mmCIF file of C-alpha atoms in Angstrom:
data_model
loop_
_atom_site.group_PDB
_atom_site.id
_atom_site.type_symbol
_atom_site.label_atom_id
_atom_site.label_comp_id
_atom_site.label_asym_id
_atom_site.label_seq_id
_atom_site.Cartn_x
_atom_site.Cartn_y
_atom_site.Cartn_z
ATOM 1 C CA TYR A 1 104.681 101.359 82.066
ATOM 2 C CA ILE A 2 104.637 97.551 81.963
ATOM 3 C CA PRO A 3 104.701 96.073 78.435
ATOM 4 C CA LEU A 4 101.645 93.905 77.793
ATOM 5 C CA GLN A 5 103.812 90.810 77.203
ATOM 6 C CA CYS A 6 105.195 91.160 80.758
ATOM 7 C CA HIS A 7 101.794 91.107 82.488
ATOM 8 C CA ASN A 8 101.752 87.321 82.820
ATOM 9 C CA ALA A 9 105.148 87.407 84.529
ATOM 10 C CA LEU A 10 103.776 89.483 87.402
ATOM 11 C CA THR A 11 103.065 87.614 90.615
ATOM 12 C CA PHE A 12 100.898 89.117 93.322
ATOM 13 C CA SER A 13 102.067 87.762 96.668
ATOM 14 C CA GLY A 14 100.650 90.430 98.973
ATOM 15 C CA THR A 15 97.415 89.839 100.853
ATOM 16 C CA LEU A 16 96.038 93.202 99.740
ATOM 17 C CA PHE A 17 96.585 94.735 96.321
ATOM 18 C CA ALA A 18 95.295 98.203 95.459
ATOM 19 C CA MET A 19 95.610 100.105 92.220
ATOM 20 C CA LEU A 20 94.152 103.239 90.722
ATOM 21 C CA GLN A 21 91.661 102.702 87.943
ATOM 22 C CA GLU A 22 94.124 104.452 85.645
ATOM 23 C CA GLU A 23 96.792 101.880 86.593
ATOM 24 C CA ALA A 24 94.503 98.877 86.141
ATOM 25 C CA HIS A 25 95.027 98.551 82.408
ATOM 26 C CA THR A 26 98.793 98.817 82.726
ATOM 27 C CA VAL A 27 98.929 96.300 85.570
ATOM 28 C CA THR A 28 96.373 93.776 84.293
ATOM 29 C CA GLY A 29 95.615 94.546 80.657
ATOM 30 C CA HIS A 30 91.953 95.228 81.555
ATOM 31 C CA THR A 31 90.169 98.583 81.455
ATOM 32 C CA ASP A 32 87.131 97.310 83.397
ATOM 33 C CA ALA A 33 87.684 97.660 87.161
ATOM 34 C CA GLU A 34 86.060 94.354 88.105
ATOM 35 C CA ALA A 35 87.924 92.436 85.393
ATOM 36 C CA ALA A 36 91.181 94.051 86.528
ATOM 37 C CA ALA A 37 90.585 93.049 90.160
ATOM 38 C CA GLN A 38 89.676 89.494 89.151
ATOM 39 C CA SER A 39 92.796 89.343 86.987
ATOM 40 C CA VAL A 40 94.951 90.045 90.051
ATOM 41 C CA LEU A 41 93.269 87.187 91.930
ATOM 42 C CA ASP A 42 93.526 84.818 88.953
ATOM 43 C CA ARG A 43 97.207 85.475 88.271
ATOM 44 C CA PRO A 44 99.241 82.244 88.610
ATOM 45 C CA GLY A 45 100.851 82.186 92.044
ATOM 46 C CA SER A 46 98.724 85.043 93.361
ATOM 47 C CA ARG A 47 97.992 84.886 97.082
ATOM 48 C CA THR A 48 96.101 88.176 97.113
ATOM 49 C CA GLU A 49 92.931 88.064 99.210
ATOM 50 C CA TRP A 50 91.555 91.516 98.396
ATOM 51 C CA ALA A 51 92.113 93.158 95.005
ATOM 52 C CA ILE A 52 91.061 96.804 95.112
ATOM 53 C CA VAL A 53 90.562 99.316 92.329
ATOM 54 C CA LYS A 54 90.439 102.920 93.541
ATOM 55 C CA MET A 55 88.143 104.963 91.317
ATOM 56 C CA GLY A 56 88.686 108.455 92.771
ATOM 57 C CA LYS A 57 85.484 110.445 93.161
ATOM 58 C CA ASN A 58 83.533 107.368 92.023
ATOM 59 C CA GLY A 59 84.595 105.321 95.048
ATOM 60 C CA ALA A 60 86.265 101.929 95.066
ATOM 61 C CA LEU A 61 85.757 98.331 94.008
ATOM 62 C CA LEU A 62 87.046 95.354 95.981
ATOM 63 C CA ARG A 63 87.082 91.753 94.792
ATOM 64 C CA SER A 64 87.478 89.164 97.575
ATOM 65 C CA ARG A 65 89.105 85.816 96.830
ATOM 66 C CA SER A 66 87.579 83.946 99.790
ATOM 67 C CA GLU A 67 84.081 85.385 99.361
ATOM 68 C CA GLN A 68 84.263 85.208 95.545
ATOM 69 C CA ARG A 69 82.336 88.457 95.496
ATOM 70 C CA THR A 70 82.791 92.008 94.282
ATOM 71 C CA TYR A 71 81.953 94.989 96.479
ATOM 72 C CA ILE A 72 81.539 98.554 95.278
ATOM 73 C CA SER A 73 81.423 101.559 97.573
ATOM 74 C CA PRO A 74 80.474 104.921 96.040
ATOM 75 C CA GLY A 75 82.651 107.960 96.502
ATOM 76 C CA ILE A 76 81.879 110.761 98.922
ATOM 77 C CA PRO A 77 81.577 114.184 97.292
ATOM 78 C CA VAL A 78 83.905 116.755 98.867
ATOM 79 C CA GLU A 79 85.573 119.978 97.822
ATOM 80 C CA VAL A 80 89.015 118.724 96.818
ATOM 81 C CA MET A 81 91.903 120.900 97.948
ATOM 82 C CA ASP A 82 94.770 118.457 97.318
ATOM 83 C CA THR A 83 95.000 114.737 96.543
ATOM 84 C CA VAL A 84 98.463 114.267 98.082
ATOM 85 C CA GLY A 85 98.182 111.534 100.707
ATOM 86 C CA CYS A 86 94.709 110.348 99.670
ATOM 87 C CA GLY A 87 95.913 106.972 98.390
ATOM 88 C CA ASP A 88 98.062 106.326 101.458
ATOM 89 C CA SER A 89 95.200 107.337 103.753
ATOM 90 C CA PHE A 90 92.805 105.065 101.840
ATOM 91 C CA ALA A 91 95.306 102.190 102.075
ATOM 92 C CA ALA A 92 95.762 102.693 105.828
ATOM 93 C CA ALA A 93 91.995 102.384 106.334
ATOM 94 C CA ILE A 94 91.924 99.215 104.181
ATOM 95 C CA VAL A 95 94.691 97.665 106.290
ATOM 96 C CA LEU A 96 92.889 98.675 109.504
ATOM 97 C CA GLY A 97 89.643 97.089 108.320
ATOM 98 C CA PHE A 98 91.383 93.934 107.110
ATOM 99 C CA THR A 99 93.449 93.392 110.263
ATOM 100 C CA ARG A 100 90.530 94.140 112.583
ATOM 101 C CA ARG A 101 88.204 91.974 110.505
ATOM 102 C CA PHE A 102 85.659 94.679 109.726
ATOM 103 C CA SER A 103 83.133 93.702 107.071
ATOM 104 C CA ILE A 104 84.292 94.501 103.563
ATOM 105 C CA PRO A 105 81.504 97.052 102.971
ATOM 106 C CA ALA A 106 82.356 98.848 106.246
ATOM 107 C CA THR A 107 86.066 98.786 105.374
ATOM 108 C CA LEU A 108 85.415 100.308 101.948
ATOM 109 C CA ALA A 109 83.099 102.961 103.420
ATOM 110 C CA LEU A 110 85.765 103.892 105.973
ATOM 111 C CA ALA A 111 88.551 103.931 103.369
ATOM 112 C CA ASN A 112 86.530 106.149 101.028
ATOM 113 C CA ALA A 113 85.778 108.553 103.886
ATOM 114 C CA VAL A 114 89.417 108.693 104.997
ATOM 115 C CA GLY A 115 90.579 109.316 101.423
ATOM 116 C CA ALA A 116 87.889 111.979 100.882
ATOM 117 C CA ALA A 117 88.690 113.684 104.195
ATOM 118 C CA THR A 118 92.369 113.794 103.252
ATOM 119 C CA ALA A 119 91.444 115.465 99.945
ATOM 120 C CA THR A 120 89.836 118.358 101.839
ATOM 121 C CA GLY A 121 93.216 119.446 103.262
ATOM 122 C CA ARG A 122 96.509 120.465 101.730
ATOM 123 C CA GLY A 123 99.543 118.208 101.719
ATOM 124 C CA ALA A 124 100.303 115.015 103.577
ATOM 125 C CA GLY A 125 101.919 114.264 106.932
ATOM 126 C CA THR A 126 100.053 116.048 109.687
ATOM 127 C CA ASN A 127 97.505 117.345 107.170
ATOM 128 C CA VAL A 128 95.933 113.963 106.427
ATOM 129 C CA ALA A 129 92.388 113.226 107.516
ATOM 130 C CA ASP A 130 91.483 113.694 111.147
ATOM 131 C CA ALA A 131 88.955 111.441 112.863
ATOM 132 C CA GLN A 132 86.322 114.158 113.309
ATOM 133 C CA THR A 133 86.298 115.006 109.597
ATOM 134 C CA VAL A 134 86.021 111.308 108.728
ATOM 135 C CA LEU A 135 83.141 110.906 111.187
ATOM 136 C CA GLN A 136 81.369 113.948 109.716
ATOM 137 C CA LEU A 137 81.639 112.541 106.200
ATOM 138 C CA LEU A 138 80.442 109.107 107.305
ATOM 139 C CA SER A 139 77.538 110.658 109.219
ATOM 140 C CA ARG A 140 76.535 112.646 106.155
ATOM 141 C CA VAL A 141 76.472 109.462 104.054
ATOM 142 C CA SER A 142 74.570 107.466 106.692
ATOM 143 C CA GLN A 143 71.829 110.104 106.662
ATOM 144 C CA ASP A 144 71.728 110.423 102.866
ATOM 145 C CA GLY A 145 68.332 109.207 101.735
ATOM 146 C CA SER A 146 69.622 108.575 98.209
ATOM 147 C CA ALA A 147 72.240 106.075 99.438
ATOM 148 C CA SER A 148 71.224 102.421 99.275
ATOM 149 C CA PRO A 149 70.177 100.773 102.558
ATOM 150 C CA GLU A 150 73.223 98.475 102.272
ATOM 151 C CA HIS A 151 75.575 101.413 101.889
ATOM 152 C CA ARG A 152 73.978 103.298 104.792
ATOM 153 C CA LEU A 153 74.375 100.159 106.956
ATOM 154 C CA ALA A 154 78.037 99.757 105.934
ATOM 155 C CA THR A 155 78.621 103.436 106.690
ATOM 156 C CA GLN A 156 77.016 103.109 110.124
ATOM 157 C CA GLN A 157 79.231 100.082 110.815
ATOM 158 C CA ALA A 158 82.276 102.153 109.788
ATOM 159 C CA ILE A 159 81.174 104.893 112.211
ATOM 160 C CA ASN A 160 80.837 102.332 115.000
ATOM 161 C CA HIS A 161 84.283 100.848 114.251
ATOM 162 C CA LEU A 162 85.912 104.282 114.168
ATOM 163 C CA ASN A 163 84.232 105.363 117.414
ATOM 164 C CA SER A 164 85.324 102.113 119.060
ATOM 165 C CA SER A 165 88.908 102.607 117.869
ATOM 166 C CA LEU A 166 88.898 106.196 119.121
ATOM 167 C CA SER A 167 87.519 105.091 122.495
ATOM 168 C CA THR A 168 90.217 102.417 122.807
ATOM 169 C CA ALA A 169 92.935 104.929 121.896
ATOM 170 C CA THR A 170 91.591 107.434 124.432
ATOM 171 C CA ARG A 171 91.554 104.790 127.176
ATOM 172 C CA ALA A 172 95.105 103.745 126.282
ATOM 173 C CA ARG A 173 96.341 107.348 126.433
ATOM 174 C CA ALA A 174 94.612 107.850 129.771
ATOM 175 C CA GLY A 175 96.347 104.758 131.133
ATOM 176 C CA VAL A 176 99.744 106.009 129.975
ATOM 177 C CA GLU A 177 99.151 109.455 131.465
ATOM 178 C CA ALA A 178 98.017 107.952 134.790
ATOM 179 C CA ALA A 179 101.124 105.778 135.062
#
């Protein structure tokens, strides 16, 4: 717990900042996800580029400093077995998308799918999401007629990025094995 009077003393120096919706009020003093994300960006001394609020089964919200825009990606319904590792898996996908310069909507779609896929297993470590489960979830969303055209496009981009990454990894392994 961070006392409300200490909120203004917090400085966000990381490029990416993610928090659970439940943490948003404690961290920023705001209960609204978008206001909480904007608060992180507006904090004096903040150098955060992406402020992310993870909303569990409801997806995630990302506010971009450079684009001065808020993105929301809906959650992916799954049968939850265990949430251990979901946040770390989500964060890993965010970092991947940021460092590889994926579009923000594609990054959020991928992160939501990785987090959801992790929730379908038990425990962390070797039980986190595997690529095939993530691809299945993304494919399901991309074919969902109730999803917005923008979200289906972002999901298809996430599929393309993941397939490209898998292809690169396969080629790299083949090169190591041939050597």
